[in-house]
Amino acid sequence: MKITMSVIKADIGGFVGHSSVHPDLLENARGILAGSPLPIDFHVTHVGDDINLIITHEYGKNNGDIHQLAWDTFLSCTSLARKLKLYGAGQDLLADSFSGNVKGMGPGVAEMEFEERGSEPVIVFMADKTEPGAWNLPIYKMFADPFNTIGLVIDPKMHQGFLFEVRDLIDNKKVTFSCPEELYDMLVFIGAPGRYCIKSVYQKGTNEIAATSSTQRLNLMAGRYVGKDDPVLIVRCQSGFPAVGEALEPFANPHLVSGWMRGSHSGPLMPVPVNLSNPTRFDGPPRVVALGFQLCDGKLHGPQDFFADPSYDLARQKANEVANFMRSMGPFEPHRLHLDEMEYTTMPDVSKRLKNRFEKI
Ligand code: F6R
Ligand code: MG
Ligand code: MG
């Protein structure tokens, strides 16, 4: 049976500030999805201030009705957020009316369609206070690094490698790399995650979808700062794909990502369970949650809240140590992002005001 898994997310109001989602909004979203005949199943959750709708259905990717359902859910939650005077109510909904597809309208989307296997373990990763490129390093490790994924070496079903579709978010172009042969070429690009993002990964030979991410950059879409891009990622696991533990392993060693405080700082991506995904310190540090589901005829059995496991305690401790170190730099780069990457800046105003004070040397 062909199943589509759609993960659609938006920040439509924070509780308190930009730290989390009000429980009434999550309940409201559940009620709306439960009232629709379209989903086979759904799970509503949050990471930080983002609501995530995980929906399974049979209508394929970019389906107008499913996107409409997500849009209506976010709109309804927005009016509730306005009523409760939640912070930044409606911040990710860029348009006033729906035009058939939520892509480009604010919400983040990751969707994949596949024939459900005899057993179909899937992980949905969701992050807050960061950008889509934050997935580049972990996806690389899952699907291309034998030091992370031993299956690439000793599982005959993985040994041939994977195909990586990489998007250029600035020029709106895409390119596919075949790895391991083109690893070094690919790294030239994905090592610059502010611009190049891994959109999807496919199994070689079968062309089966293995992973897909959301790649919108809200700030580029709106041409001004309108909020974080807080990305999501779906990964299929086992039997020719990374084992569940190989997909989770990259997060045992927190890497630095962009998007902390005012979308203008770099910090470690801390793996946490849903109940700890409420960024506090300096509005962070950035968080990632991993929910595992076993699909059964499209039904979502789960979730397994993977980062609740004590084997991620040390990663959290390390993230705290790195966060301390980064914070000690205050307003200096590289804790503060490079000028082109900051989502807030007073540079034009201050430069204008001080223009006449700058003398030629
Ligand atoms: C938002 C975020 C926060 C805000 C910060 C300032 O996702 O990461 O760090 O950027 O709290 O928010 P405003 O400008 O709304 O006061
Ligand atoms: Mg917010
Ligand atoms: Mg957010």
Short mmCIF file of C-alpha atoms and ligand atoms in Angstrom, two decimals:
data_model
loop_
_atom_site.label_atom_id
_atom_site.label_comp_id
_atom_site.label_asym_id
_atom_site.label_seq_id
_atom_site.Cartn_x
_atom_site.Cartn_y
_atom_site.Cartn_z
CA MET A 1 0.00 0.00 0.00
CA LYS A 2 1.35 3.44 -0.97
CA ILE A 3 1.52 5.76 2.02
CA THR A 4 2.38 9.43 2.13
CA MET A 5 3.88 10.81 5.27
CA SER A 6 3.56 14.60 5.58
CA VAL A 7 5.23 16.54 8.36
CA ILE A 8 4.04 20.14 8.28
CA LYS A 9 5.12 22.63 10.93
CA ALA A 10 4.69 26.27 11.85
CA ASP A 11 5.33 28.65 14.71
CA ILE A 12 2.04 30.43 15.09
CA GLY A 13 2.57 31.79 18.58
CA GLY A 14 4.90 31.07 21.48
CA PHE A 15 4.21 30.26 25.13
CA VAL A 16 6.04 31.91 26.99
CA GLY A 17 7.92 34.18 24.56
CA HIS A 18 9.49 31.91 21.92
CA SER A 19 10.03 28.96 24.26
CA SER A 20 7.15 26.54 23.78
CA VAL A 21 3.59 25.94 22.54
CA HIS A 22 0.47 26.47 24.68
CA PRO A 23 -1.23 23.10 25.38
CA ASP A 24 -4.60 24.47 24.22
CA LEU A 25 -3.16 24.98 20.72
CA LEU A 26 -1.98 21.37 20.53
CA GLU A 27 -5.42 20.17 21.70
CA ASN A 28 -7.10 22.41 19.15
CA ALA A 29 -4.90 21.03 16.35
CA ARG A 30 -5.67 17.45 17.43
CA GLY A 31 -9.38 18.17 17.37
CA ILE A 32 -9.25 19.57 13.84
CA LEU A 33 -7.22 16.68 12.42
CA ALA A 34 -9.45 14.15 14.21
CA GLY A 35 -12.48 15.77 12.58
CA SER A 36 -11.11 15.37 9.05
CA PRO A 37 -11.71 12.20 6.99
CA LEU A 38 -8.44 12.71 5.05
CA PRO A 39 -5.68 11.36 7.34
CA ILE A 40 -5.19 7.65 7.92
CA ASP A 41 -3.56 8.73 11.16
CA PHE A 42 -1.86 11.76 12.70
CA HIS A 43 0.29 12.83 15.60
CA VAL A 44 0.43 16.42 16.84
CA THR A 45 3.48 17.50 18.81
CA HIS A 46 5.83 20.41 19.29
CA VAL A 47 9.50 21.23 19.55
CA GLY A 48 10.07 24.57 21.24
CA ASP A 49 7.61 27.10 19.84
CA ASP A 50 6.77 25.08 16.70
CA ILE A 51 3.65 22.97 16.21
CA ASN A 52 4.38 19.83 14.17
CA LEU A 53 1.61 17.95 12.37
CA ILE A 54 2.65 14.43 11.41
CA ILE A 55 0.01 13.08 9.01
CA THR A 56 -0.22 9.80 7.09
CA HIS A 57 -2.57 9.55 4.09
CA GLU A 58 -2.94 8.11 0.60
CA TYR A 59 -3.03 11.29 -1.49
CA GLY A 60 0.66 11.75 -2.41
CA LYS A 61 3.04 14.68 -1.92
CA ASN A 62 1.89 18.29 -2.39
CA ASN A 63 -1.74 17.29 -2.12
CA GLY A 64 -3.95 20.38 -2.06
CA ASP A 65 -6.48 18.91 0.38
CA ILE A 66 -3.87 17.79 2.90
CA HIS A 67 -2.06 21.12 2.68
CA GLN A 68 -5.39 22.92 3.06
CA LEU A 69 -6.09 20.84 6.17
CA ALA A 70 -2.71 21.80 7.67
CA TRP A 71 -3.24 25.45 6.72
CA ASP A 72 -6.73 25.53 8.27
CA THR A 73 -5.33 23.88 11.41
CA PHE A 74 -2.64 26.54 11.72
CA LEU A 75 -5.17 29.33 11.01
CA SER A 76 -7.51 28.06 13.69
CA CYS A 77 -4.62 27.74 16.15
CA THR A 78 -3.58 31.28 15.21
CA SER A 79 -6.95 32.72 16.19
CA LEU A 80 -6.72 30.86 19.49
CA ALA A 81 -3.16 32.18 19.92
CA ARG A 82 -4.44 35.71 19.28
CA LYS A 83 -7.22 35.22 21.82
CA LEU A 84 -4.69 34.05 24.42
CA LYS A 85 -2.34 36.89 23.35
CA LEU A 86 0.42 34.34 22.83
CA TYR A 87 3.72 35.72 21.63
CA GLY A 88 4.15 36.29 17.88
CA ALA A 89 0.70 34.89 17.04
CA GLY A 90 0.55 33.92 13.36
CA GLN A 91 4.23 34.71 12.77
CA ASP A 92 4.88 31.91 10.25
CA LEU A 93 1.76 32.38 8.10
CA LEU A 94 3.04 34.73 5.42
CA ALA A 95 -0.10 34.91 3.30
CA ASP A 96 -3.66 35.89 4.19
CA SER A 97 -5.29 33.20 2.11
CA PHE A 98 -4.41 29.69 0.99
CA SER A 99 -3.38 29.08 -2.61
CA GLY A 100 -3.31 25.29 -2.88
CA ASN A 101 0.06 24.43 -1.35
CA VAL A 102 1.60 25.53 1.95
CA LYS A 103 5.05 25.60 0.33
CA GLY A 104 6.26 29.17 0.14
CA MET A 105 3.51 30.38 2.46
CA GLY A 106 5.44 30.02 5.70
CA PRO A 107 4.96 26.55 7.16
CA GLY A 108 7.81 24.03 6.80
CA VAL A 109 7.07 20.82 4.90
CA ALA A 110 8.77 17.43 4.56
CA GLU A 111 6.83 14.74 2.68
CA MET A 112 7.62 11.31 1.32
CA GLU A 113 5.54 8.71 -0.51
CA PHE A 114 6.47 5.03 -0.40
CA GLU A 115 5.16 1.52 -0.55
CA GLU A 116 4.95 0.46 3.09
CA ARG A 117 7.38 -2.41 3.67
CA GLY A 118 6.67 -5.59 5.64
CA SER A 119 7.80 -3.53 8.61
CA GLU A 120 8.32 0.21 8.33
CA PRO A 121 10.24 1.97 11.14
CA VAL A 122 10.40 5.75 10.61
CA ILE A 123 11.97 8.57 12.62
CA VAL A 124 10.70 12.15 12.49
CA PHE A 125 13.36 14.63 13.60
CA MET A 126 12.24 18.16 14.49
CA ALA A 127 14.44 21.07 15.50
CA ASP A 128 13.91 24.52 17.01
CA LYS A 129 16.11 27.66 16.91
CA THR A 130 18.00 26.55 13.84
CA GLU A 131 17.87 26.35 10.04
CA PRO A 132 17.35 23.57 7.44
CA GLY A 133 21.12 23.22 6.84
CA ALA A 134 21.40 21.94 10.42
CA TRP A 135 20.52 18.48 9.02
CA ASN A 136 23.46 18.39 6.56
CA LEU A 137 26.00 17.04 9.01
CA PRO A 138 23.76 14.39 10.64
CA ILE A 139 22.38 13.23 7.24
CA TYR A 140 25.92 12.98 5.94
CA LYS A 141 26.88 10.86 8.95
CA MET A 142 23.78 8.62 8.68
CA PHE A 143 24.09 7.90 4.95
CA ALA A 144 27.74 8.49 4.03
CA ASP A 145 30.02 8.09 7.04
CA PRO A 146 31.15 4.53 7.86
CA PHE A 147 32.42 5.73 11.25
CA ASN A 148 28.78 6.48 12.09
CA THR A 149 26.95 3.87 10.02
CA ILE A 150 28.68 0.53 10.01
CA GLY A 151 25.90 -0.75 7.72
CA LEU A 152 27.64 1.09 4.85
CA VAL A 153 30.55 -1.31 5.33
CA ILE A 154 29.00 -4.62 6.38
CA ASP A 155 25.38 -4.63 5.15
CA PRO A 156 25.25 -5.79 1.49
CA LYS A 157 21.99 -3.80 1.09
CA MET A 158 23.73 -0.52 1.98
CA HIS A 159 27.21 -1.10 0.62
CA GLN A 160 26.55 0.54 -2.75
CA GLY A 161 25.82 3.91 -1.06
CA PHE A 162 23.12 6.52 -1.56
CA LEU A 163 22.07 9.40 -3.82
CA PHE A 164 21.86 12.86 -2.21
CA GLU A 165 19.72 15.66 -3.65
CA VAL A 166 21.26 18.97 -2.60
CA ARG A 167 19.43 22.29 -2.95
CA ASP A 168 20.95 25.72 -3.39
CA LEU A 169 18.49 27.83 -1.37
CA ILE A 170 19.78 31.13 -2.71
CA ASP A 171 19.83 30.36 -6.46
CA ASN A 172 16.92 27.88 -6.25
CA LYS A 173 18.77 25.04 -7.99
CA LYS A 174 19.31 21.38 -7.23
CA VAL A 175 21.97 18.79 -7.94
CA THR A 176 22.25 15.07 -7.14
CA PHE A 177 25.45 13.49 -5.85
CA SER A 178 26.18 9.79 -5.97
CA CYS A 179 28.10 8.72 -2.87
CA PRO A 180 30.61 7.45 -1.87
CA GLU A 181 32.14 8.30 -5.32
CA GLU A 182 31.28 12.02 -5.13
CA LEU A 183 31.68 12.58 -1.40
CA TYR A 184 34.36 15.21 -1.71
CA ASP A 185 32.43 17.18 -4.34
CA MET A 186 29.31 17.05 -2.19
CA LEU A 187 31.13 18.22 0.94
CA VAL A 188 32.29 21.36 -0.88
CA PHE A 189 28.63 22.40 -0.89
CA ILE A 190 26.97 20.86 2.17
CA GLY A 191 29.75 22.16 4.41
CA ALA A 192 28.09 25.57 3.81
CA PRO A 193 24.71 24.80 5.39
CA GLY A 194 23.41 28.38 5.30
CA ARG A 195 23.05 28.03 1.55
CA TYR A 196 23.20 24.36 0.52
CA CYS A 197 20.89 21.80 2.11
CA ILE A 198 20.40 18.09 1.64
CA LYS A 199 16.75 17.83 0.59
CA SER A 200 16.43 14.08 0.10
CA VAL A 201 18.38 10.84 0.10
CA TYR A 202 17.56 7.86 -2.17
CA GLN A 203 18.68 4.25 -2.14
CA LYS A 204 20.90 3.52 -5.13
CA GLY A 205 19.53 1.03 -7.64
CA THR A 206 15.95 1.05 -6.34
CA ASN A 207 15.66 4.86 -6.09
CA GLU A 208 13.59 4.29 -2.92
CA ILE A 209 13.21 7.41 -0.82
CA ALA A 210 15.26 7.09 2.38
CA ALA A 211 15.11 10.57 3.93
CA THR A 212 13.63 13.98 3.21
CA SER A 213 13.82 17.34 4.94
CA SER A 214 12.08 20.70 4.90
CA THR A 215 14.25 23.27 3.15
CA GLN A 216 12.39 26.53 3.23
CA ARG A 217 14.14 29.62 4.55
CA LEU A 218 11.40 31.86 5.88
CA ASN A 219 13.61 34.89 6.07
CA LEU A 220 14.49 34.57 2.36
CA MET A 221 10.88 33.98 1.37
CA ALA A 222 9.63 37.06 3.11
CA GLY A 223 12.65 39.20 2.22
CA ARG A 224 12.86 40.24 5.84
CA TYR A 225 13.05 38.56 9.23
CA VAL A 226 9.81 36.73 9.99
CA GLY A 227 11.00 33.90 12.20
CA LYS A 228 13.18 30.83 12.20
CA ASP A 229 13.10 28.08 9.65
CA ASP A 230 13.14 25.42 12.35
CA PRO A 231 13.41 22.35 10.11
CA VAL A 232 12.00 18.80 10.13
CA LEU A 233 13.44 15.59 8.69
CA ILE A 234 11.90 12.16 8.01
CA VAL A 235 14.20 9.11 7.92
CA ARG A 236 13.16 5.54 7.04
CA CYS A 237 15.14 2.94 8.95
CA GLN A 238 16.39 -0.66 8.83
CA SER A 239 16.63 -3.28 6.05
CA GLY A 240 18.82 -1.35 3.61
CA PHE A 241 18.38 2.01 5.32
CA PRO A 242 20.31 3.10 8.44
CA ALA A 243 19.38 1.17 11.58
CA VAL A 244 17.39 3.24 14.08
CA GLY A 245 20.55 3.55 16.18
CA GLU A 246 22.62 4.63 13.16
CA ALA A 247 20.09 7.38 12.40
CA LEU A 248 20.21 8.58 16.04
CA GLU A 249 23.99 8.29 16.47
CA PRO A 250 25.01 11.64 14.86
CA PHE A 251 23.19 13.51 17.64
CA ALA A 252 25.35 11.93 20.36
CA ASN A 253 27.95 14.55 19.52
CA PRO A 254 26.24 17.96 19.32
CA HIS A 255 27.33 20.06 16.34
CA LEU A 256 27.20 23.83 16.01
CA VAL A 257 24.20 25.22 14.14
CA SER A 258 22.93 28.70 13.26
CA GLY A 259 19.75 30.16 14.68
CA TRP A 260 20.18 30.66 18.42
CA MET A 261 18.99 33.96 19.99
CA ARG A 262 17.37 36.27 17.44
CA GLY A 263 18.33 33.86 14.66
CA SER A 264 21.74 35.47 14.84
CA HIS A 265 23.93 33.14 16.88
CA SER A 266 25.66 29.83 16.56
CA GLY A 267 25.26 27.16 19.23
CA PRO A 268 25.21 23.40 19.84
CA LEU A 269 22.18 21.34 18.77
CA MET A 270 21.00 19.64 21.99
CA PRO A 271 19.09 16.33 21.64
CA VAL A 272 16.10 16.27 24.02
CA PRO A 273 12.77 14.51 24.60
CA VAL A 274 9.63 16.50 23.74
CA ASN A 275 9.03 17.54 27.35
CA LEU A 276 12.50 19.14 27.51
CA SER A 277 12.23 20.90 24.17
CA ASN A 278 11.54 24.35 25.60
CA PRO A 279 14.55 26.52 24.81
CA THR A 280 15.34 28.75 27.77
CA ARG A 281 18.95 29.82 28.14
CA PHE A 282 19.52 32.76 25.78
CA ASP A 283 16.43 31.37 23.98
CA GLY A 284 18.23 28.11 23.45
CA PRO A 285 20.44 26.29 23.01
CA PRO A 286 18.90 24.94 19.77
CA ARG A 287 17.01 21.66 20.29
CA VAL A 288 16.34 18.50 18.33
CA VAL A 289 13.69 15.88 19.08
CA ALA A 290 13.45 12.40 17.46
CA LEU A 291 10.13 10.56 17.44
CA GLY A 292 10.06 6.97 16.19
CA PHE A 293 6.98 5.32 14.69
CA GLN A 294 6.23 1.85 13.37
CA LEU A 295 3.82 2.24 10.47
CA CYS A 296 1.10 -0.36 10.09
CA ASP A 297 -1.13 0.22 7.06
CA GLY A 298 -0.45 3.92 7.51
CA LYS A 299 -1.28 3.90 11.24
CA LEU A 300 1.37 5.60 13.36
CA HIS A 301 2.31 3.29 16.20
CA GLY A 302 4.31 5.33 18.67
CA PRO A 303 5.94 7.61 19.27
CA GLN A 304 9.09 6.39 20.86
CA ASP A 305 10.67 9.59 22.25
CA PHE A 306 14.24 8.51 21.47
CA PHE A 307 16.26 11.28 23.07
CA ALA A 308 14.60 10.60 26.44
CA ASP A 309 17.16 7.78 26.67
CA PRO A 310 19.95 8.25 29.26
CA SER A 311 22.50 7.44 26.55
CA TYR A 312 21.93 11.04 25.39
CA ASP A 313 22.71 12.53 28.85
CA LEU A 314 26.35 13.08 27.94
CA ALA A 315 25.38 14.77 24.67
CA ARG A 316 23.22 17.19 26.67
CA GLN A 317 26.06 17.81 29.09
CA LYS A 318 28.48 18.41 26.24
CA ALA A 319 25.97 20.75 24.59
CA ASN A 320 25.78 22.70 27.85
CA GLU A 321 29.56 22.96 28.04
CA VAL A 322 29.81 24.09 24.42
CA ALA A 323 26.94 26.53 25.03
CA ASN A 324 28.86 28.01 27.97
CA PHE A 325 31.97 28.41 25.88
CA MET A 326 30.09 29.98 22.96
CA ARG A 327 28.18 32.35 25.28
CA SER A 328 31.45 33.59 26.75
CA MET A 329 32.11 35.27 23.39
CA GLY A 330 29.00 37.45 23.77
CA PRO A 331 28.47 39.68 20.74
CA PHE A 332 31.61 38.50 18.93
CA GLU A 333 31.79 36.19 15.93
CA PRO A 334 31.71 33.24 15.50
CA HIS A 335 29.14 33.01 18.34
CA ARG A 336 27.34 35.91 16.70
CA LEU A 337 26.77 34.90 13.09
CA HIS A 338 28.58 36.46 10.17
CA LEU A 339 26.95 39.69 8.96
CA ASP A 340 25.19 38.06 5.96
CA GLU A 341 23.64 35.38 8.12
CA MET A 342 22.13 37.45 10.91
CA GLU A 343 18.37 37.71 10.99
CA TYR A 344 18.44 40.87 13.09
CA THR A 345 20.87 43.69 12.49
CA THR A 346 21.20 47.34 13.40
CA MET A 347 24.23 47.66 11.11
CA PRO A 348 22.55 49.81 8.40
CA ASP A 349 21.10 52.25 10.96
CA VAL A 350 24.26 52.58 13.01
CA SER A 351 26.41 52.89 9.85
CA LYS A 352 24.14 55.63 8.53
CA ARG A 353 24.27 57.54 11.78
CA LEU A 354 28.07 57.30 12.00
CA LYS A 355 28.68 57.83 8.27
CA ASN A 356 30.31 61.22 8.64
CA ARG A 357 32.54 60.11 11.48
CA PHE A 358 34.40 57.62 9.27
CA GLU A 359 37.49 59.30 7.81
CA LYS A 360 39.56 58.08 4.87
CA ILE A 361 42.90 56.59 5.97
C1 F6R B 1 12.63 33.17 17.85
C2 F6R B 1 13.85 33.24 18.57
C3 F6R B 1 14.08 34.24 19.64
C4 F6R B 1 13.72 35.65 19.26
C5 F6R B 1 14.02 36.59 20.43
C6 F6R B 1 13.60 38.01 20.16
O1 F6R B 1 12.40 31.90 17.33
O2 F6R B 1 14.71 32.47 18.34
O3 F6R B 1 15.41 34.18 20.05
O4 F6R B 1 14.39 36.04 18.12
O5 F6R B 1 13.32 36.16 21.58
O6 F6R B 1 12.27 38.02 19.82
P1 F6R B 1 11.42 39.34 19.50
O7 F6R B 1 12.17 40.10 18.45
O8 F6R B 1 10.12 38.80 19.04
O9 F6R B 1 11.33 40.08 20.80
MG MG B 2 8.70 31.92 17.79
MG MG B 3 10.72 27.95 16.55
#
